[in-house]
Amino acid sequence: MVDVTSLLACPRCDKQLALQENGHYFCGACKVEFPTQSGMPWLFAEPAATLGEWRGRLHFALQQLTDELAGLERELQRNDLQPLTEQRVVRYKAALEEHRRALIALLQPLDLQALGGRVESYLALRTRLPVDQGLNTYYANIHRDWAWGEAENTASLQQIRSVLGDHSELGNMLVLGAGAGRLAYDIHTQLDCATTIVMDFNPLLMLVAKGVTSGETLELYEFPIAPKDPGDDAVLRKLKAPAPADENFHLLLGDALRPPFLARSFDTVVTPWLIDIINDDLPALAARINNLLSADGRWLNFGSLAFAGPERARRFSTDETRAIVASSGFAEPRVHEETIPYMCSPASRHGRQETVFSFAAAKTADVKKPERYRALPEWLVTGKEPVPQSPSFRTQAMTTQVYAFIMSLIDGKRSIRDMATVLEAKRLMSKEEAEPAIRSFLTKMHDDAERQARF
Ligand SMILES: C[S@@+](CC[C@H](N)C(=O)[O-])C[C@H]1O[C@@H](n2cnc3c(N)ncnc32)[C@H](O)[C@@H]1O
């Protein structure tokens, strides 16, 4: 059995971590303690600040639920609802209330620690969490993984099997971006693994993974996008693993862009549905993975190839992906492509087919370790360099001025026409142009105010 501590490194300086008597990890060089929460080490470069960020996202999610509940209450006050509609809304509201309580209970570990992150060092380390990753971003995965998804989970494991070839021993395995953990669990329990380390940066997913793989049965509502039958808009699911995972299955929280592991620690690194959504350029990610693998280690990938970054050049095709892998210290990858069902919940009319791209790539050489990932540019971090006048900033500055001016004209008396007259008098626009422009701006403001935050 491998001692997990022997694999772990400080995400700030890459030196080995020490396990303290209190169960937390400590970096002697950086003098930073990395807490263990609910049995999972919290190995972010700036642990307190990251905890604060996730805590903020929890509060945001709870606030959204509170707003939605208030909206439902208002809908129920109307006296034009048909009896069936009223029953449905009453039931949905009760489910949402229960869901809110369940989230608070499940995520209690996030609230346990005082919010005391040092924002400055967090910025200096440029380890900010991506803004598009909410607590609920991959909430649907939980139910597929541990409630209704047997066929999809079996198909996922099959993709891994299909690229393994004769060489099926996985040794010490790291699963990056493991989500709610089902594929990691299936690989660990059904294939030939020694020690498995399962990592994601989302605490909701990891707390679910921890609970079910420890043998608990959790209950959480599923909220299908397109409910199939009456009552399918909120379905209480029992989440359960086939059996508890053994003592060689370990979960931890960390950022794959700053993997908290010593170099060459793993025989296998698995990236399920990760390479196209992570905020890292594929060549840099490939080099990071190379660095984590032992001399004859192997990278296993599975999932979509749907790069969606702002730069076209970074939206790699299958051939480019193969070439990048092969030029990052790996042999030509063994590839398997197959179309499989994705998120086809029995309670939803909505589901996808996805042609997944899986590969196994054997490491052939060490490559240069890429620079630490930087989430933010220098001028934002240090505050000492000039803020660049980018074309986008310039446009935003101008539009913000116009918007601010229009907002300043709202006094509870002026109409849209009156405002258009002022804009014309100020020579900003002709009255004919100004009226529709003000209307469309105020429509957006109105829509934003009316929009119900949905869970
Ligand atoms: C598309 S989901 C796939 C989840 C899971 N592998 C599966 O197959 O269901 C991507 C996962 O990667 C995680 N993730 C994204 N960026 C990450 C990062 N920088 N570090 C750790 N996890 C990350 C997300 O939280 C999410 O769970």
Short mmCIF file of C-alpha atoms and ligand atoms in Angstrom, two decimals:
data_model
loop_
_atom_site.label_atom_id
_atom_site.label_comp_id
_atom_site.label_asym_id
_atom_site.label_seq_id
_atom_site.Cartn_x
_atom_site.Cartn_y
_atom_site.Cartn_z
CA MET A 1 0.00 0.00 0.00
CA VAL A 2 1.36 3.43 -0.95
CA ASP A 3 1.60 6.14 1.69
CA VAL A 4 -0.33 9.02 0.08
CA THR A 5 1.86 11.60 1.80
CA SER A 6 4.83 10.31 -0.20
CA LEU A 7 3.07 11.47 -3.40
CA LEU A 8 2.02 14.94 -2.27
CA ALA A 9 3.79 18.20 -2.99
CA CYS A 10 3.12 21.79 -2.03
CA PRO A 11 1.08 23.44 -4.81
CA ARG A 12 3.07 26.66 -4.22
CA CYS A 13 6.68 25.44 -4.31
CA ASP A 14 6.46 21.74 -5.31
CA LYS A 15 8.36 20.55 -2.22
CA GLN A 16 7.19 17.49 -0.30
CA LEU A 17 4.42 18.03 2.25
CA ALA A 18 4.46 16.76 5.82
CA LEU A 19 1.44 15.20 7.48
CA GLN A 20 0.89 16.73 10.91
CA GLU A 21 -0.61 15.08 13.95
CA ASN A 22 -3.83 17.08 13.51
CA GLY A 23 -4.34 15.40 10.11
CA HIS A 24 -3.52 18.56 8.15
CA TYR A 25 -0.62 18.88 5.72
CA PHE A 26 2.15 21.42 6.09
CA CYS A 27 4.75 22.90 3.77
CA GLY A 28 7.88 23.71 5.79
CA ALA A 29 9.30 25.90 3.00
CA CYS A 30 6.19 28.07 2.52
CA LYS A 31 5.01 27.76 6.14
CA VAL A 32 1.49 27.06 4.94
CA GLU A 33 -0.93 24.57 6.43
CA PHE A 34 -3.27 22.70 4.11
CA PRO A 35 -6.35 21.59 6.05
CA THR A 36 -8.04 18.23 5.75
CA GLN A 37 -11.81 18.67 5.45
CA SER A 38 -14.16 15.71 5.83
CA GLY A 39 -11.21 13.37 5.35
CA MET A 40 -10.05 15.11 2.15
CA PRO A 41 -6.86 17.19 2.03
CA TRP A 42 -7.53 20.68 0.69
CA LEU A 43 -4.41 21.21 -1.41
CA PHE A 44 -4.95 24.56 -3.08
CA ALA A 45 -2.04 27.00 -3.31
CA GLU A 46 -3.87 29.48 -1.10
CA PRO A 47 -6.14 27.17 0.89
CA ALA A 48 -7.97 29.74 3.01
CA ALA A 49 -8.72 32.05 0.08
CA THR A 50 -9.96 29.17 -2.07
CA LEU A 51 -12.15 28.02 0.77
CA GLY A 52 -13.48 31.58 0.95
CA GLU A 53 -14.21 31.56 -2.79
CA TRP A 54 -16.09 28.28 -2.69
CA ARG A 55 -17.89 29.45 0.39
CA GLY A 56 -18.91 32.58 -1.53
CA ARG A 57 -20.19 30.37 -4.34
CA LEU A 58 -22.18 28.33 -1.84
CA HIS A 59 -23.76 31.47 -0.44
CA PHE A 60 -24.50 32.64 -3.97
CA ALA A 61 -26.17 29.31 -4.82
CA LEU A 62 -28.21 29.49 -1.59
CA GLN A 63 -29.21 33.06 -2.35
CA GLN A 64 -30.35 32.01 -5.82
CA LEU A 65 -32.48 29.30 -4.22
CA THR A 66 -33.94 31.79 -1.75
CA ASP A 67 -34.83 34.14 -4.62
CA GLU A 68 -36.36 31.32 -6.61
CA LEU A 69 -38.42 30.23 -3.60
CA ALA A 70 -39.68 33.79 -3.15
CA GLY A 71 -40.60 33.87 -6.85
CA LEU A 72 -42.51 30.59 -6.50
CA GLU A 73 -44.37 32.00 -3.51
CA ARG A 74 -45.38 35.02 -5.60
CA GLU A 75 -46.57 32.71 -8.40
CA LEU A 76 -48.68 30.81 -5.89
CA GLN A 77 -50.33 34.02 -4.68
CA ARG A 78 -51.88 34.47 -8.12
CA ASN A 79 -55.41 33.17 -8.24
CA ASP A 80 -55.40 32.20 -11.92
CA LEU A 81 -53.48 28.92 -11.54
CA GLN A 82 -55.18 25.71 -12.61
CA PRO A 83 -55.37 23.11 -9.83
CA LEU A 84 -52.82 20.85 -11.57
CA THR A 85 -50.43 23.76 -12.04
CA GLU A 86 -50.82 24.84 -8.46
CA GLN A 87 -50.12 21.31 -7.22
CA ARG A 88 -47.01 21.12 -9.38
CA VAL A 89 -45.66 24.47 -8.19
CA VAL A 90 -46.43 23.64 -4.54
CA ARG A 91 -44.62 20.33 -4.87
CA TYR A 92 -41.66 21.89 -6.67
CA LYS A 93 -41.37 24.58 -4.04
CA ALA A 94 -41.33 22.00 -1.25
CA ALA A 95 -38.61 20.08 -3.13
CA LEU A 96 -36.54 23.24 -3.54
CA GLU A 97 -36.84 24.03 0.17
CA GLU A 98 -35.67 20.53 1.01
CA HIS A 99 -32.87 20.82 -1.53
CA ARG A 100 -31.68 24.05 0.06
CA ARG A 101 -31.52 22.35 3.45
CA ALA A 102 -29.71 19.33 1.95
CA LEU A 103 -27.08 21.57 0.32
CA ILE A 104 -26.44 23.40 3.58
CA ALA A 105 -26.02 20.10 5.41
CA LEU A 106 -23.80 18.53 2.74
CA LEU A 107 -21.59 21.58 2.37
CA GLN A 108 -21.28 22.28 6.05
CA PRO A 109 -17.51 21.59 5.89
CA LEU A 110 -17.14 24.73 3.74
CA ASP A 111 -18.55 26.87 6.49
CA LEU A 112 -16.56 25.33 9.29
CA GLN A 113 -13.45 27.38 8.74
CA ALA A 114 -13.37 31.10 9.26
CA LEU A 115 -13.30 33.08 6.06
CA GLY A 116 -9.82 34.48 6.27
CA GLY A 117 -8.17 34.02 2.90
CA ARG A 118 -5.34 36.37 2.11
CA VAL A 119 -6.61 37.81 -1.10
CA GLU A 120 -3.30 39.47 -1.95
CA SER A 121 -1.28 36.29 -1.91
CA TYR A 122 -4.08 34.52 -3.69
CA LEU A 123 -3.77 37.08 -6.44
CA ALA A 124 0.01 36.96 -6.34
CA LEU A 125 -0.08 33.21 -6.86
CA ARG A 126 -2.57 33.75 -9.69
CA THR A 127 -4.51 30.70 -8.63
CA ARG A 128 -7.98 32.17 -8.90
CA LEU A 129 -10.80 29.74 -9.54
CA PRO A 130 -12.36 30.12 -12.97
CA VAL A 131 -15.33 32.48 -12.79
CA ASP A 132 -17.50 30.18 -14.90
CA GLN A 133 -17.26 27.33 -12.38
CA GLY A 134 -20.11 27.50 -9.91
CA LEU A 135 -20.80 24.96 -7.25
CA ASN A 136 -23.60 23.55 -9.42
CA THR A 137 -21.83 23.63 -12.78
CA TYR A 138 -21.65 19.83 -12.95
CA TYR A 139 -24.48 19.07 -10.54
CA ALA A 140 -26.20 16.78 -13.08
CA ASN A 141 -23.14 14.49 -13.06
CA ILE A 142 -23.92 13.50 -9.47
CA HIS A 143 -27.16 11.75 -10.38
CA ARG A 144 -25.74 10.10 -13.48
CA ASP A 145 -22.77 8.85 -11.45
CA TRP A 146 -24.61 7.50 -8.43
CA ALA A 147 -28.33 7.12 -9.23
CA TRP A 148 -29.66 6.44 -12.74
CA GLY A 149 -26.57 6.23 -14.95
CA GLU A 150 -25.60 2.58 -15.05
CA ALA A 151 -25.62 2.31 -18.86
CA GLU A 152 -23.65 5.54 -19.31
CA ASN A 153 -21.17 4.67 -16.57
CA THR A 154 -20.61 1.22 -18.09
CA ALA A 155 -20.04 2.81 -21.50
CA SER A 156 -17.53 5.22 -19.96
CA LEU A 157 -15.51 2.43 -18.36
CA GLN A 158 -15.65 0.57 -21.66
CA GLN A 159 -13.93 3.52 -23.39
CA ILE A 160 -11.03 3.22 -20.97
CA ARG A 161 -10.86 -0.55 -21.46
CA SER A 162 -10.81 -0.14 -25.22
CA VAL A 163 -7.57 1.87 -25.21
CA LEU A 164 -5.70 -0.20 -22.63
CA GLY A 165 -4.68 -3.02 -24.97
CA ASP A 166 -2.75 -5.87 -23.36
CA HIS A 167 -1.16 -3.59 -20.84
CA SER A 168 -3.96 -3.40 -18.30
CA GLU A 169 -2.02 -2.76 -15.08
CA LEU A 170 -2.63 0.79 -13.92
CA GLY A 171 -0.52 0.87 -10.75
CA ASN A 172 -0.73 4.16 -8.87
CA MET A 173 -3.36 6.19 -10.61
CA LEU A 174 -4.33 9.86 -10.48
CA VAL A 175 -7.72 10.96 -11.81
CA LEU A 176 -7.78 14.69 -12.55
CA GLY A 177 -11.09 16.57 -12.70
CA ALA A 178 -12.87 13.48 -11.42
CA GLY A 179 -16.20 15.24 -10.80
CA ALA A 180 -18.52 13.16 -8.63
CA GLY A 181 -16.02 10.33 -8.97
CA ARG A 182 -17.86 7.44 -10.62
CA LEU A 183 -15.39 6.68 -13.40
CA ALA A 184 -12.49 6.84 -10.94
CA TYR A 185 -14.36 4.45 -8.64
CA ASP A 186 -15.20 2.06 -11.50
CA ILE A 187 -11.62 2.01 -12.75
CA HIS A 188 -10.33 1.46 -9.22
CA THR A 189 -12.76 -1.32 -8.38
CA GLN A 190 -12.97 -3.08 -11.75
CA LEU A 191 -9.54 -2.69 -13.33
CA ASP A 192 -6.09 -3.48 -12.04
CA CYS A 193 -5.14 -0.50 -9.82
CA ALA A 194 -2.92 -0.19 -6.76
CA THR A 195 -3.55 3.22 -5.19
CA THR A 196 -5.99 5.69 -6.71
CA ILE A 197 -5.95 9.43 -6.04
CA VAL A 198 -9.09 11.23 -7.11
CA MET A 199 -8.95 15.00 -7.46
CA ASP A 200 -11.33 17.77 -8.41
CA PHE A 201 -11.58 21.39 -7.34
CA ASN A 202 -15.33 21.39 -6.76
CA PRO A 203 -16.15 20.61 -3.11
CA LEU A 204 -19.80 19.75 -3.76
CA LEU A 205 -18.84 16.99 -6.19
CA MET A 206 -16.05 15.74 -3.97
CA LEU A 207 -18.18 15.68 -0.83
CA VAL A 208 -20.73 13.55 -2.68
CA ALA A 209 -17.95 11.30 -3.99
CA LYS A 210 -16.51 10.98 -0.50
CA GLY A 211 -19.88 10.13 1.05
CA VAL A 212 -20.96 7.47 -1.42
CA THR A 213 -17.56 5.81 -1.82
CA SER A 214 -17.38 5.56 1.98
CA GLY A 215 -20.61 3.54 1.91
CA GLU A 216 -23.17 6.25 2.71
CA THR A 217 -26.47 6.65 0.90
CA LEU A 218 -27.10 10.31 0.17
CA GLU A 219 -30.33 11.87 -1.03
CA LEU A 220 -30.31 14.81 -3.41
CA TYR A 221 -32.87 16.18 -5.82
CA GLU A 222 -32.31 15.98 -9.54
CA PHE A 223 -33.72 18.88 -11.57
CA PRO A 224 -34.02 17.64 -15.18
CA ILE A 225 -33.79 20.29 -17.90
CA ALA A 226 -36.90 18.97 -19.68
CA PRO A 227 -39.01 16.96 -17.21
CA LYS A 228 -40.52 13.89 -18.85
CA ASP A 229 -43.58 13.31 -16.69
CA PRO A 230 -45.48 15.34 -14.13
CA GLY A 231 -43.35 15.26 -11.02
CA ASP A 232 -40.09 14.92 -12.96
CA ASP A 233 -39.17 18.57 -12.45
CA ALA A 234 -37.66 17.65 -9.07
CA VAL A 235 -36.82 14.00 -8.48
CA LEU A 236 -35.42 12.91 -5.14
CA ARG A 237 -32.63 10.44 -5.91
CA LYS A 238 -30.82 8.05 -3.64
CA LEU A 239 -27.10 8.24 -4.36
CA LYS A 240 -25.19 5.10 -3.58
CA ALA A 241 -22.07 3.23 -4.67
CA PRO A 242 -22.31 -0.51 -5.39
CA ALA A 243 -19.95 -1.07 -2.42
CA PRO A 244 -17.63 1.11 -0.36
CA ALA A 245 -14.24 1.72 -1.97
CA ASP A 246 -11.23 0.13 -0.29
CA GLU A 247 -8.54 1.93 1.71
CA ASN A 248 -6.44 2.54 -1.43
CA PHE A 249 -8.99 4.94 -2.88
CA HIS A 250 -8.25 8.53 -1.81
CA LEU A 251 -10.02 11.78 -2.56
CA LEU A 252 -8.55 15.24 -2.37
CA LEU A 253 -9.32 18.76 -3.43
CA GLY A 254 -6.88 20.64 -5.60
CA ASP A 255 -6.37 22.48 -8.85
CA ALA A 256 -5.19 20.45 -11.84
CA LEU A 257 -3.40 23.58 -13.05
CA ARG A 258 -1.22 23.36 -9.96
CA PRO A 259 -1.25 19.64 -9.25
CA PRO A 260 -0.14 19.09 -5.66
CA PHE A 261 2.02 16.04 -6.39
CA LEU A 262 5.69 15.24 -6.61
CA ALA A 263 7.05 14.72 -10.11
CA ARG A 264 6.92 11.18 -11.53
CA SER A 265 4.57 9.94 -8.79
CA PHE A 266 2.02 8.08 -10.90
CA ASP A 267 1.91 5.11 -13.26
CA THR A 268 -1.36 6.34 -14.74
CA VAL A 269 -2.98 9.76 -15.05
CA VAL A 270 -6.61 9.82 -16.21
CA THR A 271 -8.31 12.94 -17.60
CA PRO A 272 -12.04 12.26 -17.98
CA TRP A 273 -13.90 15.03 -19.83
CA LEU A 274 -11.23 17.50 -18.82
CA ILE A 275 -8.75 18.44 -21.55
CA ASP A 276 -11.17 20.59 -23.53
CA ILE A 277 -12.77 22.44 -20.60
CA ILE A 278 -9.80 23.17 -18.36
CA ASN A 279 -8.31 26.67 -18.45
CA ASP A 280 -4.99 25.46 -19.72
CA ASP A 281 -3.55 25.24 -23.17
CA LEU A 282 -3.37 21.59 -24.24
CA PRO A 283 0.42 21.55 -24.84
CA ALA A 284 0.98 22.93 -21.31
CA LEU A 285 -1.48 20.45 -19.79
CA ALA A 286 0.19 17.58 -21.68
CA ALA A 287 3.57 18.64 -20.27
CA ARG A 288 2.10 18.88 -16.75
CA ILE A 289 0.74 15.35 -17.09
CA ASN A 290 4.04 14.10 -18.47
CA ASN A 291 5.71 15.54 -15.39
CA LEU A 292 3.40 13.64 -13.04
CA LEU A 293 4.06 10.28 -14.70
CA SER A 294 6.79 7.79 -13.89
CA ALA A 295 9.29 6.83 -16.63
CA ASP A 296 7.00 4.19 -18.14
CA GLY A 297 3.73 5.79 -17.05
CA ARG A 298 0.64 6.23 -19.18
CA TRP A 299 -1.87 9.00 -19.82
CA LEU A 300 -5.47 7.85 -20.31
CA ASN A 301 -7.93 10.34 -21.71
CA PHE A 302 -11.67 10.02 -22.22
CA GLY A 303 -14.40 12.50 -23.13
CA SER A 304 -15.42 15.20 -25.55
CA LEU A 305 -13.18 17.23 -27.81
CA ALA A 306 -15.13 20.45 -27.70
CA PHE A 307 -12.55 23.13 -27.03
CA ALA A 308 -14.41 26.41 -26.66
CA GLY A 309 -11.69 28.92 -25.80
CA PRO A 310 -11.69 32.39 -27.32
CA GLU A 311 -8.83 31.61 -29.73
CA ARG A 312 -9.74 29.50 -32.76
CA ALA A 313 -6.16 28.29 -32.98
CA ARG A 314 -6.55 26.65 -29.57
CA ARG A 315 -9.62 24.64 -30.52
CA PHE A 316 -7.70 21.55 -31.48
CA SER A 317 -8.93 18.85 -33.87
CA THR A 318 -8.44 15.13 -33.22
CA ASP A 319 -5.30 15.09 -35.40
CA GLU A 320 -3.85 18.14 -33.69
CA THR A 321 -4.61 16.60 -30.29
CA ARG A 322 -2.79 13.39 -31.25
CA ALA A 323 0.16 15.41 -32.53
CA ILE A 324 0.33 17.53 -29.36
CA VAL A 325 0.29 14.41 -27.18
CA ALA A 326 2.96 12.71 -29.31
CA SER A 327 5.20 15.78 -29.11
CA SER A 328 4.87 16.09 -25.33
CA GLY A 329 7.04 13.13 -24.36
CA PHE A 330 4.50 10.43 -25.24
CA ALA A 331 4.38 7.71 -27.88
CA GLU A 332 1.77 8.01 -30.63
CA PRO A 333 -1.50 7.66 -28.67
CA ARG A 334 -3.72 4.64 -29.13
CA VAL A 335 -7.08 6.24 -29.96
CA HIS A 336 -10.64 4.98 -29.77
CA GLU A 337 -13.66 7.03 -30.86
CA GLU A 338 -17.22 6.01 -30.15
CA THR A 339 -20.61 7.66 -29.94
CA ILE A 340 -22.16 7.13 -26.53
CA PRO A 341 -25.22 8.50 -24.70
CA TYR A 342 -24.51 11.42 -22.43
CA MET A 343 -26.74 12.72 -19.64
CA CYS A 344 -29.85 10.89 -20.81
CA SER A 345 -31.68 10.96 -17.49
CA PRO A 346 -34.81 8.78 -17.42
CA ALA A 347 -36.63 11.78 -15.94
CA SER A 348 -35.70 14.10 -18.80
CA ARG A 349 -36.74 14.52 -22.41
CA HIS A 350 -33.34 15.97 -23.03
CA GLY A 351 -30.16 13.97 -23.55
CA ARG A 352 -27.11 13.99 -25.79
CA GLN A 353 -25.09 11.69 -27.96
CA GLU A 354 -21.40 12.46 -27.83
CA THR A 355 -18.63 11.05 -29.98
CA VAL A 356 -15.98 10.67 -27.33
CA PHE A 357 -12.27 10.71 -27.97
CA SER A 358 -10.31 8.32 -25.78
CA PHE A 359 -6.63 7.58 -25.89
CA ALA A 360 -3.83 5.86 -24.05
CA ALA A 361 -0.40 7.43 -24.46
CA ALA A 362 2.72 5.83 -23.02
CA LYS A 363 5.34 8.20 -21.68
CA THR A 364 8.60 7.98 -23.61
CA ALA A 365 10.61 10.90 -22.23
CA ASP A 366 10.52 13.64 -19.63
CA VAL A 367 9.65 17.03 -21.05
CA LYS A 368 10.42 20.43 -19.60
CA LYS A 369 8.08 21.32 -16.80
CA PRO A 370 5.76 24.08 -17.98
CA GLU A 371 5.55 27.36 -16.12
CA ARG A 372 3.05 27.53 -13.30
CA TYR A 373 -0.34 28.44 -14.65
CA ARG A 374 -1.15 32.13 -14.23
CA ALA A 375 -4.78 33.02 -14.02
CA LEU A 376 -4.20 36.77 -14.08
CA PRO A 377 -1.84 39.17 -15.88
CA GLU A 378 0.91 41.03 -14.06
CA TRP A 379 -0.78 44.47 -14.08
CA LEU A 380 -3.80 43.03 -12.25
CA VAL A 381 -1.72 41.23 -9.67
CA THR A 382 0.92 43.81 -8.74
CA GLY A 383 -1.21 46.90 -9.25
CA LYS A 384 2.00 48.74 -10.21
CA GLU A 385 1.97 48.45 -13.98
CA PRO A 386 -0.17 50.49 -16.37
CA VAL A 387 -3.59 49.05 -17.05
CA PRO A 388 -3.50 48.33 -20.81
CA GLN A 389 -5.85 50.29 -23.05
CA SER A 390 -7.12 47.23 -24.86
CA PRO A 391 -9.72 47.72 -27.63
CA SER A 392 -12.27 45.93 -25.45
CA PHE A 393 -11.55 48.20 -22.45
CA ARG A 394 -11.84 51.27 -24.69
CA THR A 395 -15.22 50.19 -26.04
CA GLN A 396 -16.43 49.30 -22.56
CA ALA A 397 -15.30 52.67 -21.22
CA MET A 398 -17.32 54.50 -23.86
CA THR A 399 -20.46 52.39 -23.50
CA THR A 400 -20.27 52.59 -19.72
CA GLN A 401 -20.20 56.40 -19.93
CA VAL A 402 -23.28 56.44 -22.14
CA TYR A 403 -25.07 53.95 -19.88
CA ALA A 404 -24.14 55.92 -16.78
CA PHE A 405 -25.50 59.06 -18.42
CA ILE A 406 -28.79 57.36 -19.33
CA MET A 407 -29.11 55.99 -15.80
CA SER A 408 -28.52 59.48 -14.42
CA LEU A 409 -31.51 60.66 -16.45
CA ILE A 410 -33.86 58.27 -14.65
CA ASP A 411 -35.60 60.49 -12.13
CA GLY A 412 -39.05 58.91 -11.99
CA LYS A 413 -40.43 61.68 -14.22
CA ARG A 414 -38.69 61.53 -17.61
CA SER A 415 -40.04 59.26 -20.35
CA ILE A 416 -37.86 57.52 -22.96
CA ARG A 417 -38.75 60.34 -25.36
CA ASP A 418 -37.67 62.99 -22.83
CA MET A 419 -34.36 61.19 -22.39
CA ALA A 420 -33.86 61.01 -26.16
CA THR A 421 -34.37 64.78 -26.30
CA VAL A 422 -31.62 65.26 -23.69
CA LEU A 423 -29.23 63.00 -25.60
CA GLU A 424 -29.89 65.01 -28.74
CA ALA A 425 -29.36 68.31 -26.91
CA LYS A 426 -26.02 66.97 -25.64
CA ARG A 427 -25.17 66.08 -29.27
CA LEU A 428 -24.65 62.43 -28.33
CA MET A 429 -27.19 61.04 -30.82
CA SER A 430 -30.07 62.20 -32.96
CA LYS A 431 -33.45 61.87 -31.25
CA GLU A 432 -34.50 59.21 -33.81
CA GLU A 433 -31.46 57.10 -33.02
CA ALA A 434 -31.57 57.73 -29.29
CA GLU A 435 -35.12 56.57 -28.66
CA PRO A 436 -34.72 52.93 -29.81
CA ALA A 437 -31.24 52.77 -28.29
CA ILE A 438 -32.49 53.90 -24.87
CA ARG A 439 -35.45 51.54 -25.15
CA SER A 440 -33.25 48.53 -25.87
CA PHE A 441 -30.86 49.44 -23.03
CA LEU A 442 -33.73 49.85 -20.56
CA THR A 443 -35.35 46.63 -21.81
CA LYS A 444 -32.19 44.80 -20.87
CA MET A 445 -32.12 46.46 -17.44
CA HIS A 446 -35.78 45.58 -16.98
CA ASP A 447 -35.21 41.95 -18.05
CA ASP A 448 -32.26 41.63 -15.69
CA ALA A 449 -34.38 42.89 -12.83
CA GLU A 450 -37.23 40.53 -13.70
CA ARG A 451 -35.15 37.47 -14.41
CA GLN A 452 -35.60 34.75 -11.85
CA ALA A 453 -32.38 33.16 -10.71
CA ARG A 454 -32.80 29.46 -11.46
CA PHE A 455 -31.01 26.72 -9.63
C1 LIG B 1 -16.81 18.02 -17.68
S1 LIG B 1 -16.60 17.72 -15.98
C2 LIG B 1 -16.19 16.02 -15.97
C3 LIG B 1 -16.37 15.39 -14.63
C4 LIG B 1 -16.01 13.91 -14.57
N1 LIG B 1 -14.65 13.68 -14.98
C5 LIG B 1 -16.96 13.11 -15.43
O1 LIG B 1 -16.50 12.46 -16.36
O2 LIG B 1 -18.15 13.14 -15.14
C6 LIG B 1 -15.07 18.50 -15.66
C7 LIG B 1 -14.62 18.37 -14.22
O3 LIG B 1 -13.35 18.96 -14.09
C8 LIG B 1 -13.31 19.75 -12.92
N2 LIG B 1 -12.28 20.77 -13.14
C9 LIG B 1 -12.26 21.73 -14.09
N3 LIG B 1 -11.12 22.46 -14.00
C10 LIG B 1 -10.42 21.92 -12.97
C11 LIG B 1 -9.17 22.23 -12.36
N4 LIG B 1 -8.42 23.25 -12.80
N5 LIG B 1 -8.75 21.49 -11.33
C12 LIG B 1 -9.51 20.47 -10.86
N6 LIG B 1 -10.70 20.13 -11.38
C13 LIG B 1 -11.15 20.84 -12.43
C14 LIG B 1 -14.73 20.28 -12.76
O4 LIG B 1 -15.02 20.63 -11.44
C15 LIG B 1 -15.54 19.07 -13.24
O5 LIG B 1 -15.82 18.20 -12.19
#
